[in-house]
Tab-separated table of C-alpha atoms and ligand atoms in Angstrom:
chain	number	residue	atom	x	y	z
V	1	MET	CA	62.143	82.454	121.913
V	2	SER	CA	63.652	81.308	118.610
V	3	PRO	CA	64.365	83.856	115.868
V	4	THR	CA	61.525	82.354	113.822
V	5	GLU	CA	59.002	82.973	116.622
V	6	THR	CA	60.158	86.567	116.960
V	7	LEU	CA	59.631	87.017	113.245
V	8	ALA	CA	56.117	85.647	113.328
V	9	ARG	CA	55.060	88.544	115.536
V	10	THR	CA	56.483	91.183	113.259
V	11	LEU	CA	56.594	90.078	109.639
V	12	ASP	CA	54.068	87.557	108.367
V	13	LEU	CA	56.431	86.054	105.813
V	14	THR	CA	53.857	83.666	104.380
V	15	SER	CA	51.533	86.519	103.550
V	16	ILE	CA	54.410	88.723	102.372
V	17	ARG	CA	55.856	86.117	100.035
V	18	ALA	CA	52.416	85.252	98.644
V	19	GLN	CA	52.199	88.834	97.355
V	20	PHE	CA	55.293	88.406	95.133
V	21	PRO	CA	54.432	86.163	92.157
V	22	ALA	CA	58.088	85.941	91.068
V	23	LEU	CA	59.116	84.176	94.274
V	24	ALA	CA	57.192	81.048	93.249
V	25	GLN	CA	59.533	80.293	90.319
V	26	THR	CA	61.778	77.256	90.105
V	27	VAL	CA	65.147	76.705	88.384
V	28	ASN	CA	66.246	73.184	87.414
V	29	GLY	CA	63.680	71.867	89.882
V	30	HIS	CA	65.000	74.061	92.715
V	31	PRO	CA	62.867	76.810	94.252
V	32	ALA	CA	64.265	80.155	93.077
V	33	VAL	CA	65.996	82.099	95.835
V	34	PHE	CA	66.247	85.823	95.156
V	35	PHE	CA	69.458	87.104	96.721
V	36	ASP	CA	69.773	89.717	93.964
V	37	GLY	CA	67.780	92.461	95.707
V	38	PRO	CA	70.654	94.996	95.531
V	39	GLY	CA	70.446	94.734	91.731
V	40	GLY	CA	66.666	95.122	91.856
V	41	THR	CA	63.966	93.617	94.054
V	42	GLN	CA	60.862	91.721	92.994
V	43	VAL	CA	57.482	93.457	92.976
V	44	PRO	CA	54.257	92.582	94.777
V	45	GLN	CA	51.081	91.922	92.783
V	46	ARG	CA	49.641	95.318	93.704
V	47	VAL	CA	52.501	97.048	91.852
V	48	ILE	CA	51.926	94.876	88.771
V	49	ASP	CA	48.180	95.642	88.949
V	50	ALA	CA	48.707	99.391	89.352
V	51	ILE	CA	50.960	99.484	86.287
V	52	SER	CA	48.621	97.462	84.095
V	53	ASP	CA	45.477	99.250	85.395
V	54	TYR	CA	47.033	102.565	84.437
V	55	LEU	CA	47.794	101.335	80.924
V	56	ARG	CA	44.363	99.755	80.558
V	57	ARG	CA	42.303	102.665	81.928
V	58	ASP	CA	44.164	105.957	82.354
V	59	ASN	CA	46.834	105.995	79.659
V	60	ALA	CA	47.368	109.586	78.422
V	61	ASN	CA	49.745	112.482	78.521
V	62	SER	CA	49.402	114.838	81.461
V	63	GLY	CA	47.838	118.301	81.521
V	64	GLY	CA	45.001	117.721	79.037
V	65	ASN	CA	41.362	118.638	79.514
V	66	TYR	CA	39.779	115.229	79.198
V	67	ALA	CA	39.149	112.242	81.464
V	68	THR	CA	42.225	110.048	80.976
V	69	SER	CA	44.607	112.999	81.076
V	70	ARG	CA	43.000	114.325	84.250
V	71	ARG	CA	43.257	110.868	85.791
V	72	THR	CA	46.917	110.760	84.780
V	73	ASP	CA	47.498	114.023	86.653
V	74	VAL	CA	45.877	112.463	89.732
V	75	VAL	CA	48.065	109.349	89.384
V	76	ILE	CA	51.196	111.537	89.398
V	77	GLU	CA	49.928	113.658	92.283
V	78	ASP	CA	49.155	110.538	94.338
V	79	ALA	CA	52.630	109.111	93.727
V	80	ARG	CA	54.251	112.393	94.694
V	81	ALA	CA	52.286	112.410	97.947
V	82	ALA	CA	53.301	108.795	98.574
V	83	MET	CA	56.989	109.566	98.004
V	84	ALA	CA	56.712	112.653	100.221
V	85	ASP	CA	55.536	110.343	103.022
V	86	PHE	CA	58.340	107.943	102.145
V	87	PHE	CA	61.031	110.652	102.294
V	88	HIS	CA	59.305	112.721	105.027
V	89	CYS	CA	59.174	115.924	103.008
V	90	ASP	CA	56.600	117.983	101.097
V	91	ALA	CA	55.239	116.823	97.760
V	92	ASP	CA	56.740	119.728	95.815
V	93	GLU	CA	60.194	118.527	96.909
V	94	VAL	CA	59.756	115.185	95.094
V	95	VAL	CA	61.186	114.878	91.564
V	96	PHE	CA	60.563	111.853	89.346
V	97	GLY	CA	63.177	110.720	86.842
V	98	GLN	CA	64.390	107.813	84.778
V	99	ASN	CA	66.702	106.376	87.437
V	100	MET	CA	69.189	107.558	90.067
V	101	THR	CA	72.051	107.865	87.587
V	102	ALA	CA	70.150	110.039	85.114
V	103	LEU	CA	68.828	112.270	87.919
V	104	THR	CA	72.317	112.686	89.326
V	105	PHE	CA	73.824	113.621	85.958
V	106	ALA	CA	71.035	116.188	85.522
V	107	PHE	CA	71.487	117.686	88.976
V	108	SER	CA	75.280	117.690	88.694
V	109	ARG	CA	74.929	119.761	85.535
V	110	ALA	CA	72.599	122.255	87.217
V	111	LEU	CA	74.722	122.449	90.383
V	112	GLY	CA	77.850	122.887	88.272
V	113	ARG	CA	76.493	126.116	86.765
V	114	ASP	CA	77.225	127.874	90.073
V	115	LEU	CA	80.741	126.443	90.515
V	116	GLU	CA	84.079	127.802	89.366
V	117	PRO	CA	87.737	126.750	89.292
V	118	GLY	CA	89.102	126.443	92.811
V	119	ASP	CA	85.819	125.102	94.210
V	120	GLU	CA	85.904	121.565	95.587
V	121	ILE	CA	83.602	118.544	95.628
V	122	LEU	CA	84.038	115.577	97.950
V	123	VAL	CA	83.168	112.025	96.844
V	124	THR	CA	83.914	108.739	98.606
V	125	ARG	CA	85.805	105.551	97.787
V	126	LEU	CA	82.835	103.520	99.049
V	127	ASP	CA	80.265	104.939	96.661
V	128	HIS	CA	78.601	103.398	93.632
V	129	ASP	CA	79.986	105.140	90.551
V	130	ALA	CA	76.601	106.777	89.886
V	131	ASN	CA	77.422	109.108	92.781
V	132	VAL	CA	80.975	109.667	91.543
V	133	SER	CA	81.169	109.928	87.730
V	134	PRO	CA	78.490	112.652	87.393
V	135	TRP	CA	80.542	114.812	89.788
V	136	LEU	CA	83.863	113.939	88.088
V	137	THR	CA	82.418	114.886	84.701
V	138	MET	CA	80.949	118.141	85.934
V	139	ALA	CA	84.187	118.966	87.785
V	140	GLU	CA	86.192	118.402	84.611
V	141	ASP	CA	83.900	120.777	82.685
V	142	ARG	CA	83.971	123.491	85.367
V	143	GLY	CA	87.607	123.189	86.485
V	144	VAL	CA	86.456	122.106	89.927
V	145	THR	CA	88.707	119.963	92.168
V	146	VAL	CA	87.443	116.547	93.275
V	147	ARG	CA	88.648	115.121	96.584
V	148	TRP	CA	88.147	111.574	97.792
V	149	ALA	CA	87.179	110.431	101.288
V	150	GLU	CA	89.008	107.150	101.951
V	151	ILE	CA	87.902	104.051	103.857
V	152	HIS	CA	89.205	101.796	106.604
V	153	ASP	CA	90.123	98.773	104.493
V	154	GLU	CA	89.679	96.271	107.317
V	155	ASP	CA	85.928	96.878	107.771
V	156	CYS	CA	85.050	98.961	104.681
V	157	THR	CA	83.729	101.891	106.709
V	158	LEU	CA	84.323	105.505	105.785
V	159	ASP	CA	87.367	107.061	107.433
V	160	MET	CA	85.485	109.908	109.074
V	161	ASP	CA	88.667	111.726	110.129
V	162	ASP	CA	89.861	111.690	106.548
V	163	LEU	CA	86.443	112.818	105.324
V	164	ALA	CA	86.268	115.673	107.837
V	165	SER	CA	89.803	116.780	106.974
V	166	LYS	CA	88.864	117.094	103.294
V	167	ILE	CA	85.909	119.419	103.884
V	168	ASN	CA	86.898	123.069	103.983
V	169	ALA	CA	85.717	126.537	103.001
V	170	LYS	CA	86.229	125.680	99.302
V	171	THR	CA	83.977	122.583	99.466
V	172	LYS	CA	80.717	123.198	97.662
V	173	LEU	CA	79.241	119.725	97.693
V	174	VAL	CA	79.654	116.433	99.549
V	175	ALA	CA	78.331	113.440	97.565
V	176	VAL	CA	77.935	110.350	99.728
V	177	GLY	CA	76.071	107.055	99.743
V	178	TYR	CA	73.726	106.119	102.581
V	179	ALA	CA	74.760	102.461	102.347
V	180	SER	CA	77.296	100.577	100.223
V	181	ASN	CA	75.742	98.393	97.517
V	182	ALA	CA	78.869	96.219	97.621
V	183	VAL	CA	79.728	95.580	101.266
V	184	GLY	CA	76.616	96.830	103.086
V	185	THR	CA	78.225	99.542	105.238
V	186	ILE	CA	75.727	102.163	106.465
V	187	ASN	CA	77.341	105.599	106.591
V	188	PRO	CA	76.738	108.175	109.357
V	189	ILE	CA	74.820	110.444	107.003
V	190	LYS	CA	73.473	112.872	109.574
V	191	LYS	CA	76.989	113.542	110.813
V	192	ILE	CA	78.294	113.973	107.258
V	193	VAL	CA	75.483	116.411	106.414
V	194	GLN	CA	76.387	118.433	109.509
V	195	LEU	CA	80.063	118.526	108.490
V	196	ALA	CA	79.102	119.664	104.986
V	197	HIS	CA	76.742	122.361	106.242
V	198	LYS	CA	79.262	123.660	108.777
V	199	ALA	CA	81.574	124.394	105.845
V	200	GLY	CA	78.761	125.910	103.778
V	201	ALA	CA	78.620	122.915	101.383
V	202	LEU	CA	75.568	121.018	100.148
V	203	ALA	CA	75.028	117.317	100.866
V	204	TYR	CA	73.870	114.982	98.069
V	205	VAL	CA	72.919	111.536	99.373
V	206	ASP	CA	72.648	108.375	97.261
V	207	ALA	CA	70.097	106.327	99.192
V	208	VAL	CA	69.579	103.719	96.470
V	209	HIS	CA	71.031	100.852	98.452
V	210	TYR	CA	69.626	101.903	101.805
V	211	THR	CA	65.942	102.188	100.888
V	212	PRO	CA	64.926	98.502	101.002
V	213	HIS	CA	66.555	98.197	104.428
V	214	GLY	CA	66.061	101.399	106.396
V	215	LEU	CA	63.719	104.324	106.939
V	216	ILE	CA	64.457	107.521	105.041
V	217	ASP	CA	63.868	110.729	106.983
V	218	VAL	CA	65.160	113.730	105.060
V	219	ALA	CA	63.708	116.104	107.658
V	220	ASP	CA	65.895	114.509	110.301
V	221	LEU	CA	68.972	114.121	108.079
V	222	ASP	CA	68.652	117.729	106.851
V	223	CYS	CA	70.344	116.686	103.574
V	224	ASP	CA	69.957	118.965	100.564
V	225	PHE	CA	69.297	116.178	98.066
V	226	LEU	CA	68.582	112.485	98.458
V	227	VAL	CA	68.006	110.163	95.559
V	228	CYS	CA	66.756	106.608	95.288
V	229	SER	CA	65.412	104.106	92.750
V	230	THR	CA	62.039	102.496	93.320
V	231	TYR	CA	63.075	99.246	91.647
V	232	LYS	CA	65.364	98.589	94.621
V	233	PHE	CA	62.478	98.724	97.091
V	234	PHE	CA	59.760	96.598	95.532
V	235	GLY	CA	58.601	99.100	92.937
V	236	PRO	CA	59.043	99.817	89.227
V	237	HIS	CA	62.185	100.885	87.348
V	238	MET	CA	62.338	104.606	88.113
V	239	GLY	CA	64.369	107.113	90.094
V	240	VAL	CA	63.043	109.622	92.617
V	241	LEU	CA	64.856	112.600	94.085
V	242	PHE	CA	64.185	114.687	97.166
V	243	GLY	CA	65.496	118.239	96.863
V	244	LYS	CA	65.040	120.976	99.418
V	245	ARG	CA	62.506	123.456	98.091
V	246	GLU	CA	64.973	126.365	98.248
V	247	HIS	CA	67.427	124.507	95.975
V	248	LEU	CA	64.790	123.310	93.521
V	249	LYS	CA	63.690	126.930	93.166
V	250	ARG	CA	67.132	128.554	93.113
V	251	LEU	CA	69.112	126.221	90.842
V	252	ARG	CA	68.646	126.485	87.092
V	253	PRO	CA	67.806	123.240	85.300
V	254	TYR	CA	68.653	122.517	81.683
V	255	LYS	CA	65.093	122.495	80.387
V	256	VAL	CA	62.832	123.187	77.409
V	257	ARG	CA	61.311	126.685	77.412
V	258	PRO	CA	57.598	125.771	77.390
V	259	LEU	CA	58.051	123.721	80.582
V	260	THR	CA	56.784	125.568	83.649
V	261	GLU	CA	59.221	127.138	86.125
V	262	THR	CA	57.095	125.803	89.008
V	263	ILE	CA	58.751	123.203	91.220
V	264	PRO	CA	59.065	120.265	91.087
V	265	PHE	CA	57.873	120.175	87.443
V	266	ARG	CA	60.744	122.306	86.110
V	267	TRP	CA	63.025	119.357	87.002
V	268	GLU	CA	60.930	116.794	85.118
V	269	TRP	CA	61.654	117.049	81.425
V	270	GLY	CA	59.596	115.425	78.728
V	271	THR	CA	56.908	112.857	79.344
V	272	LEU	CA	57.353	110.814	82.486
V	273	ASN	CA	56.831	107.070	82.811
V	274	HIS	CA	53.233	107.347	84.016
V	275	GLU	CA	52.590	103.624	84.367
V	276	CYS	CA	55.637	103.236	86.600
V	277	ILE	CA	54.573	106.277	88.584
V	278	ALA	CA	51.259	104.500	89.213
V	279	GLY	CA	53.335	101.548	90.436
V	280	ILE	CA	55.262	103.771	92.845
V	281	THR	CA	52.129	104.607	94.847
V	282	ALA	CA	51.385	100.888	95.060
V	283	CYS	CA	54.938	100.148	96.187
V	284	VAL	CA	54.816	102.740	98.988
V	285	GLU	CA	51.409	101.372	99.983
V	286	TYR	CA	52.875	97.873	100.074
V	287	ILE	CA	55.509	99.037	102.561
V	288	ALA	CA	52.961	101.003	104.587
V	289	GLU	CA	50.761	97.904	104.794
V	290	ILE	CA	53.607	96.010	106.492
V	291	GLY	CA	53.672	98.777	109.110
V	292	ARG	CA	49.902	98.753	109.567
V	293	ARG	CA	50.100	95.054	110.355
V	294	ALA	CA	52.969	95.556	112.788
V	295	ARG	CA	51.455	98.354	114.869
V	296	ASP	CA	48.478	100.741	115.207
V	297	VAL	CA	49.217	103.789	113.128
V	298	SER	CA	47.495	107.064	112.437
V	299	SER	CA	49.175	108.045	109.159
V	300	ARG	CA	50.934	106.537	106.165
V	301	ARG	CA	54.228	107.996	107.370
V	302	ALA	CA	53.806	106.270	110.748
V	303	ALA	CA	52.977	103.049	108.901
V	304	ILE	CA	56.175	103.344	106.856
V	305	GLU	CA	58.160	103.868	110.062
V	306	GLY	CA	56.547	100.762	111.561
V	307	ALA	CA	57.310	98.759	108.433
V	308	TYR	CA	61.007	99.526	108.595
V	309	GLU	CA	61.171	98.486	112.258
V	310	ALA	CA	59.731	95.109	111.315
V	311	ILE	CA	61.930	94.836	108.216
V	312	HIS	CA	65.043	95.727	110.202
V	313	GLN	CA	64.331	93.100	112.825
V	314	HIS	CA	63.863	90.390	110.211
V	315	GLU	CA	66.911	91.381	108.172
V	316	ARG	CA	68.993	91.409	111.332
V	317	ALA	CA	68.020	87.780	111.976
V	318	LEU	CA	68.948	86.943	108.370
V	319	VAL	CA	72.374	88.592	108.696
V	320	ASP	CA	73.102	86.853	111.989
V	321	ARG	CA	72.248	83.490	110.460
V	322	ALA	CA	74.097	84.083	107.182
V	323	MET	CA	77.263	85.349	108.863
V	324	ALA	CA	77.323	82.502	111.368
V	325	GLY	CA	76.871	79.880	108.634
V	326	LEU	CA	79.101	81.340	105.944
V	327	ARG	CA	82.013	81.962	108.278
V	328	GLN	CA	82.287	78.218	108.873
V	329	ILE	CA	83.121	77.628	105.208
V	330	PRO	CA	86.864	77.115	104.715
V	331	GLY	CA	88.619	79.876	102.744
V	332	LEU	CA	85.578	82.183	102.770
V	333	LYS	CA	86.083	85.868	103.502
V	334	ILE	CA	83.275	88.334	104.157
V	335	TYR	CA	84.152	91.972	103.437
V	336	GLY	CA	82.846	94.865	105.508
V	337	ILE	CA	81.634	94.739	109.109
V	338	THR	CA	81.621	91.193	110.494
V	339	ASP	CA	81.444	91.871	114.244
V	340	PRO	CA	77.842	91.130	115.368
V	341	ALA	CA	78.126	93.901	117.975
V	342	ARG	CA	78.358	96.363	115.078
V	343	PHE	CA	75.659	94.958	112.811
V	344	ASP	CA	73.598	98.144	113.221
V	345	GLU	CA	76.292	99.826	111.111
V	346	ARG	CA	75.633	97.494	108.179
V	347	CYS	CA	72.712	96.262	106.171
V	348	SER	CA	72.029	92.749	104.969
V	349	THR	CA	74.261	92.844	101.878
V	350	LEU	CA	77.254	90.526	102.047
V	351	ALA	CA	80.321	90.692	99.783
V	352	ILE	CA	82.135	87.378	99.706
V	353	ARG	CA	85.200	85.783	98.214
V	354	ILE	CA	86.326	82.179	98.558
V	355	GLU	CA	89.909	81.127	98.015
V	356	GLY	CA	90.346	79.101	94.839
V	357	HIS	CA	86.977	80.088	93.358
V	358	THR	CA	86.194	83.158	91.290
V	359	PRO	CA	83.042	85.129	92.143
V	360	ARG	CA	81.770	84.351	88.600
V	361	GLU	CA	82.194	80.614	89.163
V	362	LEU	CA	80.384	80.790	92.511
V	363	ALA	CA	77.519	82.863	91.087
V	364	THR	CA	77.149	80.465	88.164
V	365	LYS	CA	77.141	77.339	90.352
V	366	LEU	CA	74.682	78.955	92.746
V	367	GLY	CA	72.561	80.018	89.770
V	368	GLU	CA	72.326	76.400	88.588
V	369	ARG	CA	70.974	75.532	92.035
V	370	GLY	CA	68.328	78.277	91.887
V	371	PHE	CA	70.143	81.009	93.870
V	372	PHE	CA	70.197	84.400	92.162
V	373	ALA	CA	73.295	86.306	93.268
V	374	TRP	CA	75.467	88.888	91.521
V	375	ASP	CA	79.182	88.767	90.992
V	376	GLY	CA	81.569	91.533	89.943
V	377	ASN	CA	81.778	95.170	91.016
V	378	TYR	CA	78.124	96.240	90.537
V	379	TYR	CA	79.576	99.664	89.646
V	380	ALA	CA	81.151	100.076	93.105
V	381	ILE	CA	84.321	100.075	91.056
V	382	ASN	CA	86.148	102.633	93.185
V	383	LEU	CA	85.940	100.171	96.065
V	384	THR	CA	86.807	96.975	94.180
V	385	GLU	CA	89.838	98.654	92.610
V	386	HIS	CA	90.943	100.073	95.942
V	387	LEU	CA	90.663	96.675	97.656
V	388	GLY	CA	92.551	95.017	94.789
V	389	VAL	CA	89.761	92.572	93.882
V	390	GLU	CA	88.627	94.165	90.617
V	391	LYS	CA	90.953	92.202	88.336
V	392	SER	CA	90.044	88.890	89.941
V	393	GLY	CA	86.272	89.250	89.554
V	394	GLY	CA	85.184	91.509	92.408
V	395	PHE	CA	82.877	89.867	94.921
V	396	LEU	CA	80.024	87.420	95.109
V	397	ARG	CA	77.142	89.449	96.545
V	398	ILE	CA	74.441	87.921	98.713
V	399	GLY	CA	71.698	90.527	99.039
V	400	LEU	CA	69.119	89.708	101.690
V	401	VAL	CA	65.825	91.584	101.825
V	402	HIS	CA	62.713	91.154	103.929
V	403	TYR	CA	61.068	88.584	101.647
V	404	ASN	CA	64.016	86.217	102.138
V	405	THR	CA	63.754	83.513	104.788
V	406	LEU	CA	66.042	81.890	107.316
V	407	GLU	CA	65.483	78.612	105.480
V	408	GLU	CA	66.791	80.166	102.262
V	409	VAL	CA	69.887	81.310	104.128
V	410	ASP	CA	70.419	77.809	105.511
V	411	ARG	CA	70.073	76.373	102.018
V	412	LEU	CA	72.608	78.864	100.702
V	413	VAL	CA	75.143	77.861	103.333
V	414	ALA	CA	74.599	74.168	102.504
V	415	ALA	CA	74.956	74.872	98.752
V	416	MET	CA	78.162	76.876	99.271
V	417	ARG	CA	79.641	74.042	101.319
V	418	GLU	CA	78.789	71.597	98.573
V	419	ILE	CA	80.305	73.840	95.861
V	420	VAL	CA	83.486	74.449	97.832
V	421	SER	CA	84.043	70.811	98.736
V	422	ALA	CA	83.280	69.425	95.227
A	1	PLP	C1	74.161	102.437	95.653
A	1	PLP	C2	73.666	102.639	94.269
A	1	PLP	N1	73.649	103.862	93.752
A	1	PLP	C3	73.217	104.118	92.508
A	1	PLP	C4	72.776	103.097	91.696
A	1	PLP	C5	72.292	103.425	90.322
A	1	PLP	O1	70.900	103.410	90.323
A	1	PLP	P1	70.069	103.514	88.981
A	1	PLP	O2	70.093	102.182	88.342
A	1	PLP	O3	68.687	103.897	89.451
A	1	PLP	O4	70.679	104.571	88.154
A	1	PLP	C6	72.768	101.793	92.178
A	1	PLP	C7	72.343	100.675	91.319
A	1	PLP	O5	72.688	99.547	91.520
A	1	PLP	C8	73.212	101.557	93.505
A	1	PLP	O6	73.227	100.329	94.021
């Protein structure tokens, strides 16, 4: 059976792509190819409708005693329930915020209130700076020591021995990414959470890059906090945090006095982005619908699990094809895991450099041909500096998500060949 036939039984790409109006665009007569998912994915029509329906019909502040305000409360409650299914937690453990970075700065400040000089925090070289700078800033204010878990340069995986050796009785928090937004490495989060807990530390997981690719199960991971951004998995521009109930109750947020002390609301300051929250329910439903088509399911959670199985299978076919094609291009280097036997340890995000061409030049030439791909460090600056590629433009990033096709990958490989040989 060809990869395309396998796909037909799991993901109906024609129906999936038809739901994303943006995918129909053209650039200079070329069909637009969205390989910029790691910077933000496109949204299906149902998300656009949910946002505009909210603004048209329900627009109000929350907590009032009239129709639109009551409907707004229901919109928020529905989205919280949807994200609880998405994370696999209870609804009162779901906190909405502006984005992952803002949520992490806020939680770092609250967590820092309990820390004192001599305490330690562990961050990693692989992480996006949004899971590093908030901790560095808080550590500076509190006199806390920051330690860094290093990587194996050859495959851009975390050096787990190094990481384990830097967790000790003084460690209060381990901040780690689920997957690298630069090179696609998936970290052994469950293991890292166990190491943190064994030492009495909390585990704060940045799942922003992982969420379009893999199932989140905070109950299984047992992490203390996990944060993601819905705009990276087919939803609106917002951040959502899971926090264990005990922590959301115990920690003290910086908040205004009239705001309730009830969780999760005490962590949500000011008026939320209600229209985007309406879009979040639609985005989770979009994912669940993929699962309902792939298998018989009894609950939304089971549907989400089914969706990620189908998504994983398709993305795996995309990675296989992209790696095989790109590696034939002279002078091209792919960073991170390149051994197909280990592809389960990576997601479908490829960091590339080609001798004699800057990432900016490649991104620009691809852009003229209709391919949307990022170049630079995408804030994974700790990694690009460590690998010595920061000063020469970082990487070209090809981000493949489930709405991408094998044909798009083939066209990319052909375009890269053309650019390189010109
Ligand atoms: C891995 C990772 N973490 C954190 C962030 C920051 O997310 P946000 O834009 O929601 O603050 C990003 C954004 O690209 C990311 O890729």
